[in-house]
Coordinates of C-alpha atoms in Angstrom, one line a residue:
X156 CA -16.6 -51.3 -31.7
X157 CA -20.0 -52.6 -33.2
X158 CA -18.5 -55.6 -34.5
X159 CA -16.5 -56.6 -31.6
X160 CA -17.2 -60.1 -30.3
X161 CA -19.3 -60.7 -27.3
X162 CA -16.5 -62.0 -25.1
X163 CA -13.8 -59.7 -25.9
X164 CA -13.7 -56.7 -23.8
X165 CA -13.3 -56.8 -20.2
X166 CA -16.4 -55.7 -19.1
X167 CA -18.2 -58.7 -20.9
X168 CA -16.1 -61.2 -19.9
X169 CA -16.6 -59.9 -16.0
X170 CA -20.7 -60.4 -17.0
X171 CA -19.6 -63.9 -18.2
X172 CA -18.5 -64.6 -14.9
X173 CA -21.1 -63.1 -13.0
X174 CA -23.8 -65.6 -14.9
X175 CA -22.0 -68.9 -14.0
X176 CA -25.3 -70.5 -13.0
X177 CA -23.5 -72.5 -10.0
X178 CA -21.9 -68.8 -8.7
X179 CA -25.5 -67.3 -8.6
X180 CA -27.5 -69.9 -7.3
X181 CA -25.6 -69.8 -4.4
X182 CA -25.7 -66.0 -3.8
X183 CA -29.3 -66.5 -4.3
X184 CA -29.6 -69.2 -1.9
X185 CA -28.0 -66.7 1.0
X186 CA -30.1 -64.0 0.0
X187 CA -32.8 -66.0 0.2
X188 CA -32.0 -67.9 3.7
X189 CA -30.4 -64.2 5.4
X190 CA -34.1 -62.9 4.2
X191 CA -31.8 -59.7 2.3
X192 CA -34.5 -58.0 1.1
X193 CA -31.8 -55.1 -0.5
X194 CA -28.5 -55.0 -1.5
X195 CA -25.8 -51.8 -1.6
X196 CA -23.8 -51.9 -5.1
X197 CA -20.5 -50.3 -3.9
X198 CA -17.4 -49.0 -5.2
X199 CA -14.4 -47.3 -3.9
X200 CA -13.4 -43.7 -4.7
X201 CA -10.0 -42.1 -5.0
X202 CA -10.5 -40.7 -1.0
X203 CA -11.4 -44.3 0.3
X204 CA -14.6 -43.9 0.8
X205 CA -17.9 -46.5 0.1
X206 CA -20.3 -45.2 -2.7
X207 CA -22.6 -46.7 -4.8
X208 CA -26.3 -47.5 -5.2
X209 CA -29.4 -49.7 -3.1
X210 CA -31.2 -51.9 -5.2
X211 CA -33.7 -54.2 -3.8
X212 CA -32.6 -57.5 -4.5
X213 CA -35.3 -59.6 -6.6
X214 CA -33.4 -57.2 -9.3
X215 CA -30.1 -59.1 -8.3
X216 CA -30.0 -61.2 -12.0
X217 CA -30.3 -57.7 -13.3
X218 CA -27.7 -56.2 -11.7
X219 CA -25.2 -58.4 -11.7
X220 CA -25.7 -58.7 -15.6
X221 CA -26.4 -54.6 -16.3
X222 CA -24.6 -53.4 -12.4
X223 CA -25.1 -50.2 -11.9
X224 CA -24.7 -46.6 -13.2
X225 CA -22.8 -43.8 -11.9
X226 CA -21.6 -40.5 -12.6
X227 CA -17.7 -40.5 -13.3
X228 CA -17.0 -37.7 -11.2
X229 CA -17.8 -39.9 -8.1
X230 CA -14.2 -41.5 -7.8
X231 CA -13.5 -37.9 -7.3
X232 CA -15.6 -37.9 -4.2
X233 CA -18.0 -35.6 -6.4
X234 CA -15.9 -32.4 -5.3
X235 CA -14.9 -29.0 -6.6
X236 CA -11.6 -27.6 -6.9
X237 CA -11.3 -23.6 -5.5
X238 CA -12.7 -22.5 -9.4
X239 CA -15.6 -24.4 -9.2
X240 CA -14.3 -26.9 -11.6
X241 CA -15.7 -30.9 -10.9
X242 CA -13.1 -32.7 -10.3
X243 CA -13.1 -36.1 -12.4
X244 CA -15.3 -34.9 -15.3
X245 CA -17.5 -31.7 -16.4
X246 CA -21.3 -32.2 -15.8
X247 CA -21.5 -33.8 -19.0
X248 CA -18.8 -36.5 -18.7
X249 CA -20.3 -40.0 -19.1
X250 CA -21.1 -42.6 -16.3
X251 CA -19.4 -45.6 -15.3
X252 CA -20.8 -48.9 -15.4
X253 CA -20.0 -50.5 -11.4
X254 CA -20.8 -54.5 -11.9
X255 CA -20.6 -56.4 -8.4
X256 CA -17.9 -59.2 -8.0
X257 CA -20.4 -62.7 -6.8
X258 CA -17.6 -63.5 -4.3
X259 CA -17.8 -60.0 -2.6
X260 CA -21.0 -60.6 -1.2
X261 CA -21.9 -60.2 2.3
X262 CA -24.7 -59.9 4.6
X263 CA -24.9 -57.3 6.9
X264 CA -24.9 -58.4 10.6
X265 CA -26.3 -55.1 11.8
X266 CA -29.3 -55.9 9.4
X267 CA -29.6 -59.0 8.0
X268 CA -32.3 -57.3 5.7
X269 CA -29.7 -55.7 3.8
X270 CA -26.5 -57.4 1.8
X271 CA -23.9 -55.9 -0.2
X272 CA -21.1 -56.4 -3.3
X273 CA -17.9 -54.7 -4.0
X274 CA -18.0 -53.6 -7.7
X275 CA -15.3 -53.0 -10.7
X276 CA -16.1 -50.5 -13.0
X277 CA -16.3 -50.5 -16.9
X278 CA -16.6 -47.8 -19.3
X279 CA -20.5 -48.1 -20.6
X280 CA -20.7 -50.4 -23.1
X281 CA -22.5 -48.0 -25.5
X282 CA -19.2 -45.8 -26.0
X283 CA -17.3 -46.5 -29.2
X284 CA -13.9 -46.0 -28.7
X285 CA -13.3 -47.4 -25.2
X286 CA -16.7 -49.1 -24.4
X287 CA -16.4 -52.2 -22.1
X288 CA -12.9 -51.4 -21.3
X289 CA -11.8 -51.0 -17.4
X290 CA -12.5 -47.5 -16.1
X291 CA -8.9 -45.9 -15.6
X292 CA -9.5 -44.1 -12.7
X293 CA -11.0 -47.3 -10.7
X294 CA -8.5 -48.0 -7.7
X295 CA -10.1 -51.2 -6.4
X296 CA -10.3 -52.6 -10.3
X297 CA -6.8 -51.3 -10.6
X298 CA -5.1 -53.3 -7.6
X299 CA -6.5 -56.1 -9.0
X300 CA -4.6 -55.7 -12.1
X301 CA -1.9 -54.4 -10.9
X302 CA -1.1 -57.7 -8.4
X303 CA -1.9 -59.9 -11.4
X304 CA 1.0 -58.3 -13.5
X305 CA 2.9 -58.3 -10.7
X306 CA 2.8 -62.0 -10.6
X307 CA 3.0 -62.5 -13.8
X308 CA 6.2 -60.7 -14.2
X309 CA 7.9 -61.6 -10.7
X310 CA 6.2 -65.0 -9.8
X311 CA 5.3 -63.5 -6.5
X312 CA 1.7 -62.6 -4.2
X313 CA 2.1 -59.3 -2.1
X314 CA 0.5 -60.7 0.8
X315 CA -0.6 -57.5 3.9
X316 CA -1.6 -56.9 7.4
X317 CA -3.1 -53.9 8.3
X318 CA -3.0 -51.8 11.8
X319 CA -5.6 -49.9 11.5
X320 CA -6.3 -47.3 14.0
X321 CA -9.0 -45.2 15.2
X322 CA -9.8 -42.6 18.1
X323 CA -13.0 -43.5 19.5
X324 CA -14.4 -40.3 21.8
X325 CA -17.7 -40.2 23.5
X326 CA -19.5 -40.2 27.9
X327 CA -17.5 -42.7 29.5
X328 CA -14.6 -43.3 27.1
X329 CA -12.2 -40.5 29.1
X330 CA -9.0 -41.8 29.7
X331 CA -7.7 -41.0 33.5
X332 CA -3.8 -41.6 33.5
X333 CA -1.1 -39.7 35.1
X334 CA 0.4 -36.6 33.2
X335 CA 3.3 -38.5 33.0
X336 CA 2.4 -41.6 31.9
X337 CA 0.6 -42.9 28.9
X338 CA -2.8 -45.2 29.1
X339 CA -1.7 -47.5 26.7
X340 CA -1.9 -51.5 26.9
X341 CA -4.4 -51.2 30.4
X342 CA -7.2 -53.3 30.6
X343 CA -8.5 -51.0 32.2
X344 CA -9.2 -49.1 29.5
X345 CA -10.0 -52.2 27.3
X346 CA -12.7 -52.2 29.8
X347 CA -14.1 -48.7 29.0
X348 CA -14.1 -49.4 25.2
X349 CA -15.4 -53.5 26.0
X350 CA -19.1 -52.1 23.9
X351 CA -16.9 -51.2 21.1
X352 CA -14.2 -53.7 20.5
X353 CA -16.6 -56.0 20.9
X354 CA -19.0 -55.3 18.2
X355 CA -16.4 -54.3 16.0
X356 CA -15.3 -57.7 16.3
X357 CA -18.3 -59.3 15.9
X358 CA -19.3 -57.4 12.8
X359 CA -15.9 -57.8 11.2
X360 CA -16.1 -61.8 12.0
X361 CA -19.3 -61.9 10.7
X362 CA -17.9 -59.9 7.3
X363 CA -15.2 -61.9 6.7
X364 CA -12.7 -60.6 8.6
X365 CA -10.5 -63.0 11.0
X366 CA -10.1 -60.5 14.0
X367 CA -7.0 -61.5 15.6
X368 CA -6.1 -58.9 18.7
X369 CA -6.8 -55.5 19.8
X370 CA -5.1 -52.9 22.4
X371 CA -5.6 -50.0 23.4
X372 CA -2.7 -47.2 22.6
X373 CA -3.1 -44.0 23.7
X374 CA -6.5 -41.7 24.6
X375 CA -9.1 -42.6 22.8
X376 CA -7.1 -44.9 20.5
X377 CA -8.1 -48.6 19.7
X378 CA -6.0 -50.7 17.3
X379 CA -8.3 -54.1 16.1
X380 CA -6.7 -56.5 13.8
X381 CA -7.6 -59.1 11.3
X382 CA -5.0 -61.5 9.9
X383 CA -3.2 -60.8 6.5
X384 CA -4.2 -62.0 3.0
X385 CA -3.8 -61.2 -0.6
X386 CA -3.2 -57.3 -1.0
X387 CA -6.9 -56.8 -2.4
X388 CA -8.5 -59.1 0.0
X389 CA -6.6 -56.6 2.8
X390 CA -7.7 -53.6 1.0
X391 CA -11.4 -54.9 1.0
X392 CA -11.6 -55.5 4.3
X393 CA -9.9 -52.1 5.5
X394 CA -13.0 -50.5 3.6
X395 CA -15.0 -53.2 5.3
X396 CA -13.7 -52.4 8.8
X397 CA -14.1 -48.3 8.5
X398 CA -17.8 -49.1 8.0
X399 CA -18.2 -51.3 10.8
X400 CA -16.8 -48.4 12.8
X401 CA -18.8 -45.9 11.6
X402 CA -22.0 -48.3 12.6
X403 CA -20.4 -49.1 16.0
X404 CA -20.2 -45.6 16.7
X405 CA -23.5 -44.9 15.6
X406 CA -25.3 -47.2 17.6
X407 CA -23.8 -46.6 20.8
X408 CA -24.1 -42.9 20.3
X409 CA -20.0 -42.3 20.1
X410 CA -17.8 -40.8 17.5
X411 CA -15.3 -42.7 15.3
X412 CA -12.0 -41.2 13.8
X413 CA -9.4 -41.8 11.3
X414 CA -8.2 -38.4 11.6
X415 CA -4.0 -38.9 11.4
X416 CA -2.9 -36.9 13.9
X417 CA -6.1 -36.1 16.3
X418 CA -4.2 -33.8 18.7
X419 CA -0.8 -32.5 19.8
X420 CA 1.1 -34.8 22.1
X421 CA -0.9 -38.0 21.5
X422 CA 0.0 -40.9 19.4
X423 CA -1.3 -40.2 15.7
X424 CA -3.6 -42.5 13.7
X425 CA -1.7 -45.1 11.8
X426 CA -2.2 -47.8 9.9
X427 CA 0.8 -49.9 9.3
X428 CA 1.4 -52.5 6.1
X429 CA 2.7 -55.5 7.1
X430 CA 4.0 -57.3 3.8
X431 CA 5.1 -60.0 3.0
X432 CA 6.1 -61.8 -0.5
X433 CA 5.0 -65.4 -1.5
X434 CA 6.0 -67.6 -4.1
X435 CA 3.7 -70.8 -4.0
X436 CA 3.8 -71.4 -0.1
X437 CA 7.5 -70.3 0.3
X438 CA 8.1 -66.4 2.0
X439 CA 10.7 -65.5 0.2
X440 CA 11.4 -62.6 2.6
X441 CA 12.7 -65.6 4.6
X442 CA 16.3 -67.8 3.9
X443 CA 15.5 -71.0 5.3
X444 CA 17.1 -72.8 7.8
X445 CA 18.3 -69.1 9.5
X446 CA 16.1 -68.6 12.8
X447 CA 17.8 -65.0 13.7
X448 CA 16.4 -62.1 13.1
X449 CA 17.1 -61.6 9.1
X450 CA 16.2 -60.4 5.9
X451 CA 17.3 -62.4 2.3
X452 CA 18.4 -61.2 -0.4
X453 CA 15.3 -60.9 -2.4
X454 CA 14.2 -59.2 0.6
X455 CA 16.6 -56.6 0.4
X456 CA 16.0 -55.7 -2.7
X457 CA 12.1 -55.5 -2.3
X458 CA 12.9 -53.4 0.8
X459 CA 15.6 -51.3 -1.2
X460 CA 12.4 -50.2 -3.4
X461 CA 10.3 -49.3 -0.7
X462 CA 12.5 -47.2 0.6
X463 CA 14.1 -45.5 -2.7
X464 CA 10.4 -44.4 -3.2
X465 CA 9.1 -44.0 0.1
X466 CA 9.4 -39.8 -0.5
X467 CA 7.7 -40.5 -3.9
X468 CA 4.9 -42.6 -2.3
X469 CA 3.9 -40.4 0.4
X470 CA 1.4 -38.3 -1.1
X471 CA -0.3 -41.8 -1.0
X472 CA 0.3 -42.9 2.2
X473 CA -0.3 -40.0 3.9
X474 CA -2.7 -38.2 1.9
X475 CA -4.2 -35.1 4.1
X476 CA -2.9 -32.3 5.2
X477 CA -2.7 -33.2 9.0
X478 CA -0.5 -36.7 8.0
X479 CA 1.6 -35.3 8.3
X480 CA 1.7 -33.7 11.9
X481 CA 2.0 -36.9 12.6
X482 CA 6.0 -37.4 11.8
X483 CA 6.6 -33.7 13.2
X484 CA 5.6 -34.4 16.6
X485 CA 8.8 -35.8 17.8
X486 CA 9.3 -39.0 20.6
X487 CA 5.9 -40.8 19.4
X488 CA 7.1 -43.7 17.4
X489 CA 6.5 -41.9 14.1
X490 CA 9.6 -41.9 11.7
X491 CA 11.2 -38.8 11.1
X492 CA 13.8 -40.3 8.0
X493 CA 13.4 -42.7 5.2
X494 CA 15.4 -45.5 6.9
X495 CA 15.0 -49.4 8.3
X496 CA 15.8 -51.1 11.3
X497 CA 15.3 -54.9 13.3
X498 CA 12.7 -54.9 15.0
X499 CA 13.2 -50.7 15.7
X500 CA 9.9 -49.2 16.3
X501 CA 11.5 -45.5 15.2
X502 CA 12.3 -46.6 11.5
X503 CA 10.5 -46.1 8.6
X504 CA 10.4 -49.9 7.9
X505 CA 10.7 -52.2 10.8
X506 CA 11.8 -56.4 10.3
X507 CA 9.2 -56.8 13.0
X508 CA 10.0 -60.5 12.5
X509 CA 11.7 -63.4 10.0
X510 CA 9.2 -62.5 7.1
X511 CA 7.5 -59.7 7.5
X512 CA 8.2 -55.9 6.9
X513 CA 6.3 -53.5 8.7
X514 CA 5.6 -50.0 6.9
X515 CA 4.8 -47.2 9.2
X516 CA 4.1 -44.6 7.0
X517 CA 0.5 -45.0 6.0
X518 CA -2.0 -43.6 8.3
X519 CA -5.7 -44.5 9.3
X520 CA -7.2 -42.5 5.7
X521 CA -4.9 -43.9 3.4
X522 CA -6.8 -45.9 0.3
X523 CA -5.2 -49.3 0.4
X524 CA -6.0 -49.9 -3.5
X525 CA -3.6 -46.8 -4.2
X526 CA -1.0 -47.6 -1.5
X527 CA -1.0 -51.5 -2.2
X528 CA -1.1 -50.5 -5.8
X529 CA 2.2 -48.5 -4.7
X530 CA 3.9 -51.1 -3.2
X531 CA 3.4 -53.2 -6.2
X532 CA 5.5 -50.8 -8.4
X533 CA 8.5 -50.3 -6.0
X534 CA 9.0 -53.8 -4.8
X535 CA 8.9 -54.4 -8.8
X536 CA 11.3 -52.1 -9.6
X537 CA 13.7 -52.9 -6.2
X538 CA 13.6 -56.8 -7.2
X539 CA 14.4 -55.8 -11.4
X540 CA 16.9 -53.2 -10.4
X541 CA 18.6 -55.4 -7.2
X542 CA 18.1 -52.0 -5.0
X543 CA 20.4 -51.9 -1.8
X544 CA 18.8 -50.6 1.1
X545 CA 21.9 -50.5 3.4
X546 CA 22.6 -51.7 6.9
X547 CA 19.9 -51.3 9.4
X548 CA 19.7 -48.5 11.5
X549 CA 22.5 -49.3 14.3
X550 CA 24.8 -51.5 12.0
X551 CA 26.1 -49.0 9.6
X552 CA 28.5 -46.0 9.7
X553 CA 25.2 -43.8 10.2
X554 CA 25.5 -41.4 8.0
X555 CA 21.9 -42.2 6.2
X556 CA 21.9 -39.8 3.3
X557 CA 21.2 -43.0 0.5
X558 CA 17.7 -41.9 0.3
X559 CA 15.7 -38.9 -0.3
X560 CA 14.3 -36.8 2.8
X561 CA 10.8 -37.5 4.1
X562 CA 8.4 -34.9 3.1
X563 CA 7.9 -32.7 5.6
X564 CA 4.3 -31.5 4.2
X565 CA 1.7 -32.9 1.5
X566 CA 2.7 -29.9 -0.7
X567 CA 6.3 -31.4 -1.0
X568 CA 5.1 -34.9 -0.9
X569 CA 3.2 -33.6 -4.0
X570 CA 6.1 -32.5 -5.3
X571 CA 8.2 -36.0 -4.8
X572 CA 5.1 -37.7 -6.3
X573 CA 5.3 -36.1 -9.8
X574 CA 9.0 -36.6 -9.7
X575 CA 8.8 -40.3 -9.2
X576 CA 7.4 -42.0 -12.6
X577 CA 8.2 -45.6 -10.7
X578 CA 5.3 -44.7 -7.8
X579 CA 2.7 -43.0 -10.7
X580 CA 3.4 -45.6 -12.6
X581 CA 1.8 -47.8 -9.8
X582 CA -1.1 -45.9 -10.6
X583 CA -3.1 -45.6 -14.0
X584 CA -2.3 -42.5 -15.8
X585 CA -5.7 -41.4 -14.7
X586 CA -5.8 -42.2 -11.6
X587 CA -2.1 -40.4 -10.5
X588 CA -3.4 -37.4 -12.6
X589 CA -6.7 -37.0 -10.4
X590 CA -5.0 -37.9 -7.6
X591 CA -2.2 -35.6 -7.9
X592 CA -5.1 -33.3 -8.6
X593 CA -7.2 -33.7 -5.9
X594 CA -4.5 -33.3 -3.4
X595 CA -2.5 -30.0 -4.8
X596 CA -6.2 -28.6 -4.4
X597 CA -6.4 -29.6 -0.7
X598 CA -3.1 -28.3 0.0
X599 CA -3.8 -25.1 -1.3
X600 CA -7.2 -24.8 0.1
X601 CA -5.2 -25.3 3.3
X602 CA -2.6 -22.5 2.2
X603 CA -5.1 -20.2 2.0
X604 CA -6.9 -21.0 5.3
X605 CA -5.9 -18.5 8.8
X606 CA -5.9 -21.5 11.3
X607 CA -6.6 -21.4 14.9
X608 CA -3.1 -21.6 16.1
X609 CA -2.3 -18.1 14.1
X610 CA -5.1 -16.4 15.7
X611 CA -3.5 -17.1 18.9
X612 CA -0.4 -16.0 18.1
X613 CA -0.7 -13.1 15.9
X614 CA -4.5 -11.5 16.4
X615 CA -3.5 -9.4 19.8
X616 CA 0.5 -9.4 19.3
X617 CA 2.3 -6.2 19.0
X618 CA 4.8 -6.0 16.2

């Protein structure tokens, strides 16, 4: 509104922030000492992937006053659904204001010439009945608001580890192993991948990451990890460490893939959440004194949550069609119910250890602002509605039917989405609509596909 003062909507007390003389001085000072002669304004879309804008950076007061201007219907990865409708706004929709966060900023090691911000986005100030207000359908904005409610209303900080991994394919990267036996853990083929785990590593250092370990898995497959932080921090640097990848693989003339499941019979592409749930300094996942494996009660309850809405959540955490081939190849460590266990690698949830829960059903393309987002919600509504998850698997009379049955395909993961208000609810109202959007397109883009597989077994078979 005209009259509204200066500080009151978000998107002017974000340019507040981003004017704190001290703040910008010193982003100045490592523009200037890095010799950044541009800088990437980026944002995250509703697929996970890096957009935004180069700008060279003696415009940097500029930007980080007016950011930077985008059409809406990027979050919506600028597609089409099968009518020829944009998804995320008509041609005429208005843009989106992106304005960088100062303590985003990073240098890029592959070219010192050029730095870049992560951005939160803003309805355009100009628009009179929402102008300056948080755009609904940002995800990385929306994690952000979504933890601070959280612990405003719990007292708790989701804290997350990431597994991310990727099949690297390319001369020299072939993995010779018996038919029998798997690759996995050999230095050997550490040694074959050595050019790429070691840049990855050295990028992802030098972007803020704290690389921790790396194996390799299966062909192809590299697993490099960074230790855990705040959920958004996590989220970031996922994003962060996809890019890296994509570099690494283009300067050594190799290919680099998130794809879930890259191939029948091999280990799919996961990336496991590891959480864990702080008050102050305290895990509270964790009854003190106890040095056994365990889980306490607040635990339970948090877990409970997960899994009452892991069917709900998995049109999140595994958002393509092929995530799903992933839990239908059988004997590969992916779970095939919605269940826990200690320290049981075939579960849905593993107690990997005293404090932390491992969640295996996200996969190497999930968006960690929608699945962190996610987890948010259900912990929420597990601790507020003190949800049992039952015995471990192994401890209990087995029977297993508490919780609903993992969806087999992302059209009935759809379907368990728009059932489950607690997981959209994670979500803005915009963004579950566009993502629930987005997807039922995909699916049926995929329904309406002849594939390979029936080409081979139907094009030359007799009836």
């Amino acid at each position: 509104m005209a009259d509204r003062p200066a500080s009151a909507t978000a998107l002017d007390r974000h340019r507040e922030l981003n004017t704190d003389q001290d703040a910008v001085d010193a982003v100045r000072k490592r523009i200037a000492d890095a010799g950044v002669e541009y800088v990437y304004y980026q944002s995250v879309t509703l697929g996970g992937r890096a957009v935004g804008k180069v700008v060279p950076a003696v415009h940097l007061l500029r930007n980080l006053e007016r950011g930077v201007q985008l059409h809406r219907s990027v979050v919506a990865d600028i597609q089409t659904d099968r009518n020829g409708n944009l998804l995320g706004g008509g041609a005429r929709a208005a843009e989106f204001t992106a304005l960088p966060d100062l303590d985003t900023f990073a240098v890029l090691p592959w070219d010192t010439s050029v730095g870049r911000f992560y951005c939160r986005l803003y309805e355009p100030a100009h628009r009179p009945e929402c102008g300056g207000q948080p755009y609904a359908a940002d995800v990385r904005g929306n994690l952000i608001r979504r933890h601070r409610e959280f612990t405003a209303r719990t007292g708790l900080v989701l804290r997350s580890g990431c597994e991310p991994e990727t099949t690297w394919t390319g001369p020299g990267l072939e993995a010779a192993h018996r038919p029998d036996a798997s690759p996995a853990y050999r230095v050997e083929m550490l040694e074959r991948n050595r050019p790429i785990f070691q840049r990855v590593m050295t990028y992802g250092r030098a972007l803020g990451l704290d690389m921790i370990e790396g194996d390799y898995e299966d062909p192809g497959q590299l697993e490099l990890n960074w230790m855990y932080d705040r959920a958004e921090l996590t989220a970031d640097r996922l994003i962060t460490f996809r890019q890296i990848c994509r570099q690494v693989a283009r300067e050594l003339g190799v290919k680099a893939s998130f794809m879930p499941k890259p191939a029948t019979g091999v280990m799919g592409n996961g990336c496991h959440h590891n959480i864990s749930l702080w008050r102050g300094e305290r895990n509270v996942l964790v009854e003190p004194g106890r040095s056994e494996l365990h889980l306490s009660e607040e635990g339970r309850h948090a877990l409970g949550g997960i899994l009452a809405h892991a069917a709900g959540a998995m049109a999140v955490m595994g958002s393509t069609v092929n995530s799903y081939k992933r839990f239908w190849d059988t004997g590969l460590f992916a779970p095939e119910k919605i269940d826990w266990g200690m320290d049981d690698k075939t579960c849905t949830v593993r107690l990997s250890a005293n404090g932390r829960l491992e969640l295996k059903l996200p996969d190497a393309m999930v968006n960690p602002y929608l699945s962190h987002a996610v987890l948010l919600a259900v912990i929420c509504d597990g601790l507020e509605n003190r949800i049992d998850p039952g015995p471990p698997q192994g401890a209990g009379d087995g029977s297993w039917d508490r919780f609903p049955a993992l969806p087999g395909t992302l059209g009935e993961a759809l379907t368990a989405f728009g059932a489950d208000a607690v997981v959209r609810g994670g979500l803005t109202e915009e963004v579950a609509a566009l993502h629930h959007a987005c997807k039922a397109d995909e699916w049926a883009r995929f329904c309406a596909a002849v594939t390979d597989w029936e080409h081979r077994t139907y094009a030359e078979d007799t009836p």
